Short mmCIF file of C-alpha atoms in Angstrom, two decimals:
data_model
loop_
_atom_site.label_atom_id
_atom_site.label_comp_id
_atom_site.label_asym_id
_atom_site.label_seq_id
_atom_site.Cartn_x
_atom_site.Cartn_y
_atom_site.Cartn_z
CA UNK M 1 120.49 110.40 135.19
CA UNK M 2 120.78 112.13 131.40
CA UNK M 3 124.09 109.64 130.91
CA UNK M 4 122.06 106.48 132.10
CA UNK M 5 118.98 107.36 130.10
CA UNK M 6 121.44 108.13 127.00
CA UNK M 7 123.09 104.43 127.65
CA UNK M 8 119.44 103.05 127.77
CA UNK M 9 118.56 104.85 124.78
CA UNK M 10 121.58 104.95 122.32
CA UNK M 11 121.04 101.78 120.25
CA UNK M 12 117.62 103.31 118.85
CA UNK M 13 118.92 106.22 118.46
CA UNK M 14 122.31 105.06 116.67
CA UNK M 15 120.26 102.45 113.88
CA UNK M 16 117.45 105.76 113.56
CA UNK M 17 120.86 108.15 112.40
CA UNK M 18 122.73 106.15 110.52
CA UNK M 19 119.13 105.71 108.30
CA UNK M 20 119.23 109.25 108.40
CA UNK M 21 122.25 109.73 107.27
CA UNK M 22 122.07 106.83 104.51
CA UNK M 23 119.15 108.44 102.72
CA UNK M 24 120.95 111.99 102.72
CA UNK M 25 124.36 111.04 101.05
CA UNK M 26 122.19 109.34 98.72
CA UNK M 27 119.83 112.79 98.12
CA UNK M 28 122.97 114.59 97.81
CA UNK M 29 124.57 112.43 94.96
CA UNK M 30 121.42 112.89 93.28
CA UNK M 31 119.61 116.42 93.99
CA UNK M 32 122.00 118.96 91.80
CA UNK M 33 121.37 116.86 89.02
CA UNK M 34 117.92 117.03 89.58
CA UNK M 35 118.14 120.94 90.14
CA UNK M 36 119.95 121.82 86.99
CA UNK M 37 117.11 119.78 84.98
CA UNK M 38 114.80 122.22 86.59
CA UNK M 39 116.43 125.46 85.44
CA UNK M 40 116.48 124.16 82.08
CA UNK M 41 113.30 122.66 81.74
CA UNK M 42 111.24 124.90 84.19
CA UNK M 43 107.64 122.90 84.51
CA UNK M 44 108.14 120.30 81.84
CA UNK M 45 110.77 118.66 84.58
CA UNK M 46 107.97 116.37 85.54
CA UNK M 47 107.82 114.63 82.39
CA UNK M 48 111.95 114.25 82.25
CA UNK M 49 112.28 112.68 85.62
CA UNK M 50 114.03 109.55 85.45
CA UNK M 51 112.64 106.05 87.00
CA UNK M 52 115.25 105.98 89.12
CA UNK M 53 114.76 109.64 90.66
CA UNK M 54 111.08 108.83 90.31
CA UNK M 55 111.61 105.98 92.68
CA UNK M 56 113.68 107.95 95.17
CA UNK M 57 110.66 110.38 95.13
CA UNK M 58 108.12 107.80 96.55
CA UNK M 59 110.82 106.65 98.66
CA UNK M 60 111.60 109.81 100.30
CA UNK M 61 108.07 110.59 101.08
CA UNK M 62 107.18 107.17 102.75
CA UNK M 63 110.68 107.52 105.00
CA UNK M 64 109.39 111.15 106.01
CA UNK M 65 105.73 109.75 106.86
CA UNK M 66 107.36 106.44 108.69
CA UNK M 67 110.05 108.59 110.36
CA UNK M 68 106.87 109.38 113.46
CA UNK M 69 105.55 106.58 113.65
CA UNK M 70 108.73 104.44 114.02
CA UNK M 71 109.52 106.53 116.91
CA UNK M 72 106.07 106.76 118.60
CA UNK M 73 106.25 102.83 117.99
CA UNK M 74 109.94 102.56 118.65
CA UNK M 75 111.01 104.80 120.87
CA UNK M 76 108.50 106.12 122.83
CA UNK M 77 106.22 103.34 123.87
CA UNK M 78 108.97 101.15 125.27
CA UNK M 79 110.85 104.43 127.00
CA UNK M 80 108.56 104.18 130.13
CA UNK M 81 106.74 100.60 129.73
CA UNK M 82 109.79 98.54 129.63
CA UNK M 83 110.65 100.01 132.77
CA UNK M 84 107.28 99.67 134.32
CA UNK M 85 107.38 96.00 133.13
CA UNK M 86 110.56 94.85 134.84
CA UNK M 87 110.40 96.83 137.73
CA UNK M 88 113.59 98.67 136.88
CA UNK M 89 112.12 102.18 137.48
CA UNK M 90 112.55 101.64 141.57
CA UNK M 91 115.80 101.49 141.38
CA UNK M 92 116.14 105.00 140.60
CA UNK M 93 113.63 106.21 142.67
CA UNK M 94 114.98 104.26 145.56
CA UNK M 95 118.52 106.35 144.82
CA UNK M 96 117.10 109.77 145.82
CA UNK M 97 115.51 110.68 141.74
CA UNK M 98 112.48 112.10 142.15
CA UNK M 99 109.36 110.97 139.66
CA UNK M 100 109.14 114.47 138.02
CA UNK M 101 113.36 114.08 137.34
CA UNK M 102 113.09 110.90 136.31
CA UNK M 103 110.16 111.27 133.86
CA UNK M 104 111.63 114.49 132.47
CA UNK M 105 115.19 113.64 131.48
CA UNK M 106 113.71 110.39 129.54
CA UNK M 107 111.03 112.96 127.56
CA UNK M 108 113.55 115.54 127.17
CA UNK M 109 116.22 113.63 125.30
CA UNK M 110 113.58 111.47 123.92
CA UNK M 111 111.82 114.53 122.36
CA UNK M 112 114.69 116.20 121.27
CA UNK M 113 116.14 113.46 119.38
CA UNK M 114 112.63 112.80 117.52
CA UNK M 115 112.49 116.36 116.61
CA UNK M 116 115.82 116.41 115.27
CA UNK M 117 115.74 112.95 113.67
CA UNK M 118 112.47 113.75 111.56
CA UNK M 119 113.39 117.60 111.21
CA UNK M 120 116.72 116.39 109.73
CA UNK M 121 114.84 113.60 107.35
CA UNK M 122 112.36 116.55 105.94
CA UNK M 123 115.09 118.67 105.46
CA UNK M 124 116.91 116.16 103.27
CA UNK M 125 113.49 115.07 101.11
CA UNK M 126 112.14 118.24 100.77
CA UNK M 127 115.28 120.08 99.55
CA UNK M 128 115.69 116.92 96.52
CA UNK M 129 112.04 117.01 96.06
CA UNK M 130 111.89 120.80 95.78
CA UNK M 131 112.71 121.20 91.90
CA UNK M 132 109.86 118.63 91.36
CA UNK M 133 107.38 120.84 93.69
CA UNK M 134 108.16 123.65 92.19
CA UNK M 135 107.35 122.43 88.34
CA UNK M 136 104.11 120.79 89.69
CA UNK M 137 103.09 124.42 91.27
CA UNK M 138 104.23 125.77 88.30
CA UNK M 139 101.53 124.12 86.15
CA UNK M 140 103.46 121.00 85.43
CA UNK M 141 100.52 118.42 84.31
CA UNK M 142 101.11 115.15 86.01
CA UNK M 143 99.35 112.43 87.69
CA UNK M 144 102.53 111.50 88.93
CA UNK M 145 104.23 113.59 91.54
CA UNK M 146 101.78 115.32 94.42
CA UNK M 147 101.44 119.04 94.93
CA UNK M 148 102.77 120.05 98.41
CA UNK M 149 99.85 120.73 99.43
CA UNK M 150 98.15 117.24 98.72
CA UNK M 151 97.50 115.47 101.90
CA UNK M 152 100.59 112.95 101.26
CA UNK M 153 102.99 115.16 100.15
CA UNK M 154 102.01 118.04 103.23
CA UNK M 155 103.22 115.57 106.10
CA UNK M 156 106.39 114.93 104.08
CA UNK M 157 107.36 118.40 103.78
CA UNK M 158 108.49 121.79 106.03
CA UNK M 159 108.58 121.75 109.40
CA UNK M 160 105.44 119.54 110.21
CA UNK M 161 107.24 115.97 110.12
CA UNK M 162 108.87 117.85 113.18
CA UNK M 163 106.02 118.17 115.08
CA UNK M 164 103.99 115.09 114.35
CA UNK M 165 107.65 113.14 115.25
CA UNK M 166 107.19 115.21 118.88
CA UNK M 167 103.25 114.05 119.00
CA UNK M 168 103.55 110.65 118.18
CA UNK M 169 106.97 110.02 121.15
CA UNK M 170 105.06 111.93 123.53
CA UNK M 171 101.49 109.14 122.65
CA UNK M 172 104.17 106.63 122.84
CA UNK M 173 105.19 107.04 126.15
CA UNK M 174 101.65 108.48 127.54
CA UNK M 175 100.40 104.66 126.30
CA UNK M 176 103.33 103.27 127.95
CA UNK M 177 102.91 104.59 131.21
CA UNK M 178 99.20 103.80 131.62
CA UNK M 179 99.32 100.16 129.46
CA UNK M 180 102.52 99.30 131.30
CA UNK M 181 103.02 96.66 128.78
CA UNK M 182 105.76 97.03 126.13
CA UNK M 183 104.16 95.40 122.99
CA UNK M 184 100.19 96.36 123.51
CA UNK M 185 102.00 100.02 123.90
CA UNK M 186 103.64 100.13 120.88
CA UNK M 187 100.44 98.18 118.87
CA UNK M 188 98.22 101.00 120.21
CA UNK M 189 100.68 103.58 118.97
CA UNK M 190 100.60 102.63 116.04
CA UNK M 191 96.97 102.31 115.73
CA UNK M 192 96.30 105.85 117.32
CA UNK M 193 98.73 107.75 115.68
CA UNK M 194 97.46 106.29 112.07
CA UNK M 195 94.09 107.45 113.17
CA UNK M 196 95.23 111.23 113.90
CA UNK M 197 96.97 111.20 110.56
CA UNK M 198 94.03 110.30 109.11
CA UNK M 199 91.55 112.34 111.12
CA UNK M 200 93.48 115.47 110.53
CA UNK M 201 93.56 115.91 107.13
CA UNK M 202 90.04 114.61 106.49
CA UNK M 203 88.57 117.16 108.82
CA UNK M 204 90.83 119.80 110.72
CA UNK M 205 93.73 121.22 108.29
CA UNK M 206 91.11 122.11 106.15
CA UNK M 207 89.99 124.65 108.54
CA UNK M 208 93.93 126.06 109.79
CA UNK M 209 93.87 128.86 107.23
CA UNK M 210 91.25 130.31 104.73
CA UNK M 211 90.58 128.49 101.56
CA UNK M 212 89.34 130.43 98.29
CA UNK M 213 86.50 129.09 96.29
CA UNK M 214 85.89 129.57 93.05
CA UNK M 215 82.99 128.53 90.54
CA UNK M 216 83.21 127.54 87.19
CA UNK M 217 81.14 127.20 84.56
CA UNK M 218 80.30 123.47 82.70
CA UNK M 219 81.06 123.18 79.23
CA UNK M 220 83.02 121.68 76.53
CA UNK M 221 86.63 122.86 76.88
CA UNK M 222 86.07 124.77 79.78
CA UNK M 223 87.44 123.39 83.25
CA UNK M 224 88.63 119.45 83.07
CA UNK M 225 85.57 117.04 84.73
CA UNK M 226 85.51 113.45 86.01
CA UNK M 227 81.64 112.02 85.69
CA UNK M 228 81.52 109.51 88.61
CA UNK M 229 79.41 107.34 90.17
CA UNK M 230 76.86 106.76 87.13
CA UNK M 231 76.77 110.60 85.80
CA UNK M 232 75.03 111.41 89.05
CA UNK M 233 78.28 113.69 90.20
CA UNK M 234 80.76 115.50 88.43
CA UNK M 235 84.44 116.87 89.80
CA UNK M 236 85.88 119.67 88.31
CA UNK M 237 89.97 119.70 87.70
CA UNK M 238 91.86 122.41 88.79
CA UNK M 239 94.25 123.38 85.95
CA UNK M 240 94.20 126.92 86.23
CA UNK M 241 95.22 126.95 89.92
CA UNK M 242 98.29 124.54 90.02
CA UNK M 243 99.28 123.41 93.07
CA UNK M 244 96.17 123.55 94.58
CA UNK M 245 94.43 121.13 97.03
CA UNK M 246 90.24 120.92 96.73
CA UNK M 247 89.24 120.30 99.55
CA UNK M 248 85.69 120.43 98.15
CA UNK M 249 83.36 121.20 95.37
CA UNK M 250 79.49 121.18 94.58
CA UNK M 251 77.50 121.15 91.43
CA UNK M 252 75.38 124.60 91.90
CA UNK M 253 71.71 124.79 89.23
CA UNK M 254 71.08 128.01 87.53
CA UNK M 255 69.81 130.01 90.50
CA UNK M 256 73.14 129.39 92.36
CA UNK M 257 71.79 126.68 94.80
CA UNK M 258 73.43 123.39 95.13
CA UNK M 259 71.63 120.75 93.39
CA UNK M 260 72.47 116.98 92.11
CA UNK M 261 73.50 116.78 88.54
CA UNK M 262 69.88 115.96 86.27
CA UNK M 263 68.61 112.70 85.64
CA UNK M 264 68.70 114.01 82.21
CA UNK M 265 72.69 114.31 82.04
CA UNK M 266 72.78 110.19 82.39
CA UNK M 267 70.58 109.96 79.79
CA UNK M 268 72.00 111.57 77.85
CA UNK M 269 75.11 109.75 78.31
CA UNK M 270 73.19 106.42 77.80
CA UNK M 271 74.17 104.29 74.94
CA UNK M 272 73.08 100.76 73.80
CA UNK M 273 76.43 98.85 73.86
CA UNK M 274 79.92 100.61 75.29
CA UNK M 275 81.06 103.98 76.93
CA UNK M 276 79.61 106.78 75.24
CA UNK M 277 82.06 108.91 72.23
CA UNK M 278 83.51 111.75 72.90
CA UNK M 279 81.43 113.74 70.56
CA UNK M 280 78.23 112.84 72.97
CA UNK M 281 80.02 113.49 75.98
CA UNK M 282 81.04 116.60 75.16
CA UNK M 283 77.39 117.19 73.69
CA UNK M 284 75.87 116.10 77.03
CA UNK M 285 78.58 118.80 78.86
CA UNK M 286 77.08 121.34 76.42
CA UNK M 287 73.60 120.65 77.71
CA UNK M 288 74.02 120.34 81.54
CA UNK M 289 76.24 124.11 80.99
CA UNK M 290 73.39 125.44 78.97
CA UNK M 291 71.08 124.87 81.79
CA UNK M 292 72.74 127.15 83.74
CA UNK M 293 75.06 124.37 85.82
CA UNK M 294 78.33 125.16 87.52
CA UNK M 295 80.29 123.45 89.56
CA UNK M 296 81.86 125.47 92.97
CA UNK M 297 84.87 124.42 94.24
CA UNK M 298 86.60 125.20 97.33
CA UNK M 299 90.01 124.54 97.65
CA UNK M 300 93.58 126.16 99.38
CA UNK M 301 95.76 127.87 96.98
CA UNK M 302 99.90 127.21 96.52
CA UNK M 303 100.37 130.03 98.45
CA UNK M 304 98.76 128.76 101.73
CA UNK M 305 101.49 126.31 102.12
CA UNK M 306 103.23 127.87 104.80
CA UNK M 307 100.32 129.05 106.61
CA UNK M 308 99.23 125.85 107.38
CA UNK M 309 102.38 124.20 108.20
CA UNK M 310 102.87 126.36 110.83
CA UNK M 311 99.13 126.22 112.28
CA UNK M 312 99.73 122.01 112.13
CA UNK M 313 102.73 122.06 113.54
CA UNK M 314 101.57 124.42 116.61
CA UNK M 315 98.61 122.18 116.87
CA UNK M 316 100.53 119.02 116.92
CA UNK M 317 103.19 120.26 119.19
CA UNK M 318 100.57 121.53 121.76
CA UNK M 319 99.20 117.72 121.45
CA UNK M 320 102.44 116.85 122.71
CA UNK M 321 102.91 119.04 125.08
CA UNK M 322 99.10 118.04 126.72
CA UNK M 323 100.35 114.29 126.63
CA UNK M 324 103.65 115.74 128.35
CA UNK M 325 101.66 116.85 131.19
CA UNK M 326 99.54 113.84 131.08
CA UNK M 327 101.80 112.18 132.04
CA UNK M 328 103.55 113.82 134.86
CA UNK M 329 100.14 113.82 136.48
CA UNK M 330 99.89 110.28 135.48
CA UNK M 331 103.35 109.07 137.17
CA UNK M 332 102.77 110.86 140.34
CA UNK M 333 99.22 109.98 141.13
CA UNK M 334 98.64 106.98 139.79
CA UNK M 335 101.98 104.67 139.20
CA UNK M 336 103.11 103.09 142.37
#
């Protein structure tokens, strides 16, 4: 059973390695060069970066994110559905393999090969990407390059890409088995498994370990703002705390309530023709701080990193691992 479902599954597998493999000889002609910039520029390394290595940084981290979802699309949806479609499954069960045998040898190698094909593609981005992470944590001002703990850059990184490969092959073949249709399986895949990505960092790995918040005050050359949306909100910059993520911030009066920013702060910003100068704008800033306005920001610090790796990755591989028994409910109750 484990050599048919490895003669069934080998092509995938063989074109997803050799990818694999590609994009790591290329990372390792490139990363020591990349490393020894770091030890002699420390944090100004993200203004030295070259356009090609700056390329191969975007790359990397779009291969890492892709890596899941080409197997939940890939690899997973068709594992059970193809077989469903043609009818192929009864001629194992008709030669003595039980459901639960049959079902498990396809998820185990299945699962073990995502894990190990995404684990094995984070490994290779995030060891070249790591002098670049470390100059951006170390205050390295950029626009540029993402901290590791910006949304992007977090599923690209560590051990999660592990986990969220394992998720999205176990929706793959959950879909499968109840859709029973190869190409609607691997459409709705997709479309779930971009959902979750998005869902999770908008509302849940905010909460997987304990952010810090801190409140500063608004004035000229004090914390970096953005005015947006018309001088009715301001967003406070970070600087101080490199490496950070905000998750969020609110603009607090002088009693330490939240309030919206005055009326009076867009007029003052008001001119007759063109953006206002920077002389009024930092005048206006002067104002809005002498009215007793701050702006509180909550955000997780460098240093929570690995904390919430780990709580992702449990919390993606116990998504799995639900699907997983999904399905072997599924397949004996309800496929016939």
């Amino acid at each position: 059973m484990i050599w048919l479902t490895w003669r069934q599954f080998r092509t995938q597998a063989a074109v997803m390695f050799a990818a694999v493999a590609a994009l790591a000889a290329t990372l390792v002609v490139t990363g020591p060069q990349l490393a020894d910039l770091y030890r002699t520029a420390g944090s100004g390394l993200v203004d030295q970066v070259s356009s090609a290595d700056q390329t191969l940084y975007y790359a990397g981290l779009l291969v890492v994110l892709a890596v899941p979802a080409f197997i939940g699309m890939f690899w997973g949806a068709p594992l059970i559905a193809r077989e469903l479609e043609t009818g192929t499954h009864y001629l194992a069960w008709n030669q003595g393999v039980t459901r639960t045998r049959w079902l498990a040898t396809k998820l185990g190698l299945g699962a073990a090969a995502s894990v190990t094909a995404a684990g094995l593609t984070s490994l290779a981005v995030s060891w070249w990407s790591s002098p670049i992470d470390r100059a951006v944590n170390g205050g390295g001002a950029t626009d540029t390059y993402f901290p590791r703990l910006d949304p992007v850059a977090f599923a690209a990184r560590g051990v999660v890409p592990m986990a969220h490969a394992a998720f999205a092959f176990a929706l793959g073949v959950a879909l499968g088995l109840v859709i029973r249709r190869t190409l609607p399986a691997m459409a709705t895949t997709f479309a779930l498994y971009a959902a979750v990505q998005i869902a999770v960092p908008m509302w849940i790995r905010t909460h997987l370990a304990a952010a810090d918040r801190i409140t500063v005050p608004i004035e000229p050359g004090g914390a970096p703002i953005s005015i947006q949306d018309g001088a009715k909100e301001i967003v406070a910059h970070l600087e101080a705390v490199p490496g950070s993520w905000v998750t969020s911030q609110q603009t607090l009066n002088a009693a330490g309530q939240p309030a919206p920013v005055p009326s009076s702060f867009a007029d003052c910003l008001r001119t007759e023709a063109g953006p206002p100068t920077l002389q009024q704008v930092g005048r206006c800033v002067a104002d809005l701080g002498a009215l007793g306005y701050k702006q509180q920001v909550t955000y997780q610090p460098a240093g929570n990193f690995w904390a919430l790796q780990w709580a992702e990755t449990g919390l993606y591989f116990g998504l799995a691992l639900a699907l997983t028994g999904f399905c072997a409910w599924w397949i004996r109750h309800r496929v016939t």
